[in-house]
């Protein structure tokens, strides 16, 4: 049996807790807690990895609690579309239909948008988006102790 990827484990464990998804910076930052992992994926590699996965469909959608985009195991109710990869259809990564103009028609355009949106928090090691419904902007912080415990438990 093929070993699950770190991001698959995180999304599954998060869903088991009754939660929705995780931000791209959270997923990227979690790699710091993997054992024996000298190589770390960037945003582009993560997205292409998701597209080539066969475990479940991932949906990127806007989260009103954190005021930013999250990646989650797709729920049936998610209104979404599927960006093309090299002009070919794919069905492993969907995106919230309301953000089609932001994300574009292709995986390449989606990646460019995500890099523009999330590279700064990643570079600053502020991987965690705090619930912030009143400010209407995302509040990025370093991983909390609670975040670290969750990530470490996932990777045991």
JSON list of C-alpha atoms in Angstrom, two decimals, residues 30-103:
[
{"chain": "A", "resi": 30, "resn": "UNK", "atom": "CA", "xyz": [3.87, 21.57, 8.64]},
{"chain": "A", "resi": 31, "resn": "UNK", "atom": "CA", "xyz": [6.71, 20.01, 6.66]},
{"chain": "A", "resi": 32, "resn": "UNK", "atom": "CA", "xyz": [9.09, 21.41, 9.30]},
{"chain": "A", "resi": 33, "resn": "UNK", "atom": "CA", "xyz": [7.77, 18.70, 11.63]},
{"chain": "A", "resi": 34, "resn": "UNK", "atom": "CA", "xyz": [8.28, 15.74, 9.30]},
{"chain": "A", "resi": 35, "resn": "UNK", "atom": "CA", "xyz": [10.98, 13.29, 10.32]},
{"chain": "A", "resi": 36, "resn": "UNK", "atom": "CA", "xyz": [13.82, 12.70, 7.87]},
{"chain": "A", "resi": 37, "resn": "UNK", "atom": "CA", "xyz": [12.59, 15.36, 5.47]},
{"chain": "A", "resi": 38, "resn": "UNK", "atom": "CA", "xyz": [15.37, 17.49, 4.11]},
{"chain": "A", "resi": 39, "resn": "UNK", "atom": "CA", "xyz": [13.38, 18.46, 1.00]},
{"chain": "A", "resi": 40, "resn": "UNK", "atom": "CA", "xyz": [10.29, 20.63, 1.39]},
{"chain": "A", "resi": 41, "resn": "UNK", "atom": "CA", "xyz": [7.62, 21.24, -1.23]},
{"chain": "A", "resi": 42, "resn": "UNK", "atom": "CA", "xyz": [6.81, 24.75, -2.32]},
{"chain": "A", "resi": 43, "resn": "UNK", "atom": "CA", "xyz": [3.33, 25.96, -3.31]},
{"chain": "A", "resi": 44, "resn": "UNK", "atom": "CA", "xyz": [3.69, 24.90, -6.93]},
{"chain": "A", "resi": 45, "resn": "UNK", "atom": "CA", "xyz": [4.89, 21.40, -6.05]},
{"chain": "A", "resi": 46, "resn": "UNK", "atom": "CA", "xyz": [2.12, 20.98, -3.49]},
{"chain": "A", "resi": 47, "resn": "UNK", "atom": "CA", "xyz": [-0.58, 21.91, -6.01]},
{"chain": "A", "resi": 48, "resn": "UNK", "atom": "CA", "xyz": [0.81, 19.58, -8.67]},
{"chain": "A", "resi": 49, "resn": "UNK", "atom": "CA", "xyz": [1.06, 16.83, -6.03]},
{"chain": "A", "resi": 50, "resn": "UNK", "atom": "CA", "xyz": [-2.62, 17.33, -5.12]},
{"chain": "A", "resi": 51, "resn": "UNK", "atom": "CA", "xyz": [-3.63, 17.18, -8.80]},
{"chain": "A", "resi": 52, "resn": "UNK", "atom": "CA", "xyz": [-1.79, 13.86, -9.21]},
{"chain": "A", "resi": 53, "resn": "UNK", "atom": "CA", "xyz": [-3.22, 12.34, -6.00]},
{"chain": "A", "resi": 54, "resn": "UNK", "atom": "CA", "xyz": [-5.71, 9.52, -6.11]},
{"chain": "A", "resi": 55, "resn": "UNK", "atom": "CA", "xyz": [-6.78, 9.43, -2.45]},
{"chain": "A", "resi": 56, "resn": "UNK", "atom": "CA", "xyz": [-9.46, 12.16, -2.47]},
{"chain": "A", "resi": 57, "resn": "UNK", "atom": "CA", "xyz": [-10.46, 15.39, -4.15]},
{"chain": "A", "resi": 58, "resn": "UNK", "atom": "CA", "xyz": [-9.19, 18.61, -2.60]},
{"chain": "A", "resi": 59, "resn": "UNK", "atom": "CA", "xyz": [-11.18, 21.84, -2.89]},
{"chain": "A", "resi": 60, "resn": "UNK", "atom": "CA", "xyz": [-9.68, 25.30, -2.41]},
{"chain": "A", "resi": 61, "resn": "UNK", "atom": "CA", "xyz": [-12.31, 27.71, -1.17]},
{"chain": "A", "resi": 62, "resn": "UNK", "atom": "CA", "xyz": [-12.68, 30.89, 0.83]},
{"chain": "A", "resi": 63, "resn": "UNK", "atom": "CA", "xyz": [-13.07, 30.53, 4.60]},
{"chain": "A", "resi": 64, "resn": "UNK", "atom": "CA", "xyz": [-15.00, 33.39, 6.21]},
{"chain": "A", "resi": 65, "resn": "UNK", "atom": "CA", "xyz": [-13.66, 32.54, 9.68]},
{"chain": "A", "resi": 66, "resn": "UNK", "atom": "CA", "xyz": [-10.02, 33.15, 8.75]},
{"chain": "A", "resi": 67, "resn": "UNK", "atom": "CA", "xyz": [-10.68, 35.51, 5.82]},
{"chain": "A", "resi": 68, "resn": "UNK", "atom": "CA", "xyz": [-8.47, 33.54, 3.47]},
{"chain": "A", "resi": 69, "resn": "UNK", "atom": "CA", "xyz": [-8.46, 30.46, 1.26]},
{"chain": "A", "resi": 70, "resn": "UNK", "atom": "CA", "xyz": [-8.25, 26.94, 2.64]},
{"chain": "A", "resi": 71, "resn": "UNK", "atom": "CA", "xyz": [-7.68, 23.53, 1.11]},
{"chain": "A", "resi": 72, "resn": "UNK", "atom": "CA", "xyz": [-10.09, 20.85, 2.28]},
{"chain": "A", "resi": 73, "resn": "UNK", "atom": "CA", "xyz": [-11.30, 17.40, 1.38]},
{"chain": "A", "resi": 74, "resn": "UNK", "atom": "CA", "xyz": [-14.13, 18.37, -0.93]},
{"chain": "A", "resi": 75, "resn": "UNK", "atom": "CA", "xyz": [-17.65, 18.33, 0.44]},
{"chain": "A", "resi": 76, "resn": "UNK", "atom": "CA", "xyz": [-20.54, 17.56, -1.90]},
{"chain": "A", "resi": 77, "resn": "UNK", "atom": "CA", "xyz": [-22.07, 20.99, -1.22]},
{"chain": "A", "resi": 78, "resn": "UNK", "atom": "CA", "xyz": [-18.95, 22.85, -2.42]},
{"chain": "A", "resi": 79, "resn": "UNK", "atom": "CA", "xyz": [-19.84, 24.79, -5.57]},
{"chain": "A", "resi": 80, "resn": "UNK", "atom": "CA", "xyz": [-16.68, 24.45, -7.59]},
{"chain": "A", "resi": 81, "resn": "UNK", "atom": "CA", "xyz": [-14.93, 24.12, -10.92]},
{"chain": "A", "resi": 82, "resn": "UNK", "atom": "CA", "xyz": [-11.81, 22.24, -12.05]},
{"chain": "A", "resi": 83, "resn": "UNK", "atom": "CA", "xyz": [-8.87, 24.24, -13.43]},
{"chain": "A", "resi": 84, "resn": "UNK", "atom": "CA", "xyz": [-7.22, 22.52, -16.39]},
{"chain": "A", "resi": 85, "resn": "UNK", "atom": "CA", "xyz": [-3.69, 21.16, -16.32]},
{"chain": "A", "resi": 86, "resn": "UNK", "atom": "CA", "xyz": [-1.83, 21.68, -19.61]},
{"chain": "A", "resi": 87, "resn": "UNK", "atom": "CA", "xyz": [-5.23, 22.18, -21.33]},
{"chain": "A", "resi": 88, "resn": "UNK", "atom": "CA", "xyz": [-6.41, 18.78, -20.06]},
{"chain": "A", "resi": 89, "resn": "UNK", "atom": "CA", "xyz": [-9.27, 18.05, -17.69]},
{"chain": "A", "resi": 90, "resn": "UNK", "atom": "CA", "xyz": [-8.46, 16.91, -14.15]},
{"chain": "A", "resi": 91, "resn": "UNK", "atom": "CA", "xyz": [-10.74, 16.04, -11.23]},
{"chain": "A", "resi": 92, "resn": "UNK", "atom": "CA", "xyz": [-8.53, 15.96, -8.13]},
{"chain": "A", "resi": 93, "resn": "UNK", "atom": "CA", "xyz": [-8.33, 19.68, -7.38]},
{"chain": "A", "resi": 94, "resn": "UNK", "atom": "CA", "xyz": [-11.42, 21.85, -7.45]},
{"chain": "A", "resi": 95, "resn": "UNK", "atom": "CA", "xyz": [-11.76, 25.52, -6.65]},
{"chain": "A", "resi": 96, "resn": "UNK", "atom": "CA", "xyz": [-14.66, 27.55, -5.26]},
{"chain": "A", "resi": 97, "resn": "UNK", "atom": "CA", "xyz": [-16.72, 28.73, -8.23]},
{"chain": "A", "resi": 98, "resn": "UNK", "atom": "CA", "xyz": [-17.08, 32.24, -6.78]},
{"chain": "A", "resi": 99, "resn": "UNK", "atom": "CA", "xyz": [-13.34, 32.81, -7.19]},
{"chain": "A", "resi": 100, "resn": "UNK", "atom": "CA", "xyz": [-12.96, 31.65, -10.77]},
{"chain": "A", "resi": 101, "resn": "UNK", "atom": "CA", "xyz": [-11.99, 35.16, -11.90]},
{"chain": "A", "resi": 102, "resn": "UNK", "atom": "CA", "xyz": [-9.20, 35.24, -9.26]},
{"chain": "A", "resi": 103, "resn": "UNK", "atom": "CA", "xyz": [-7.92, 31.72, -9.84]}
]
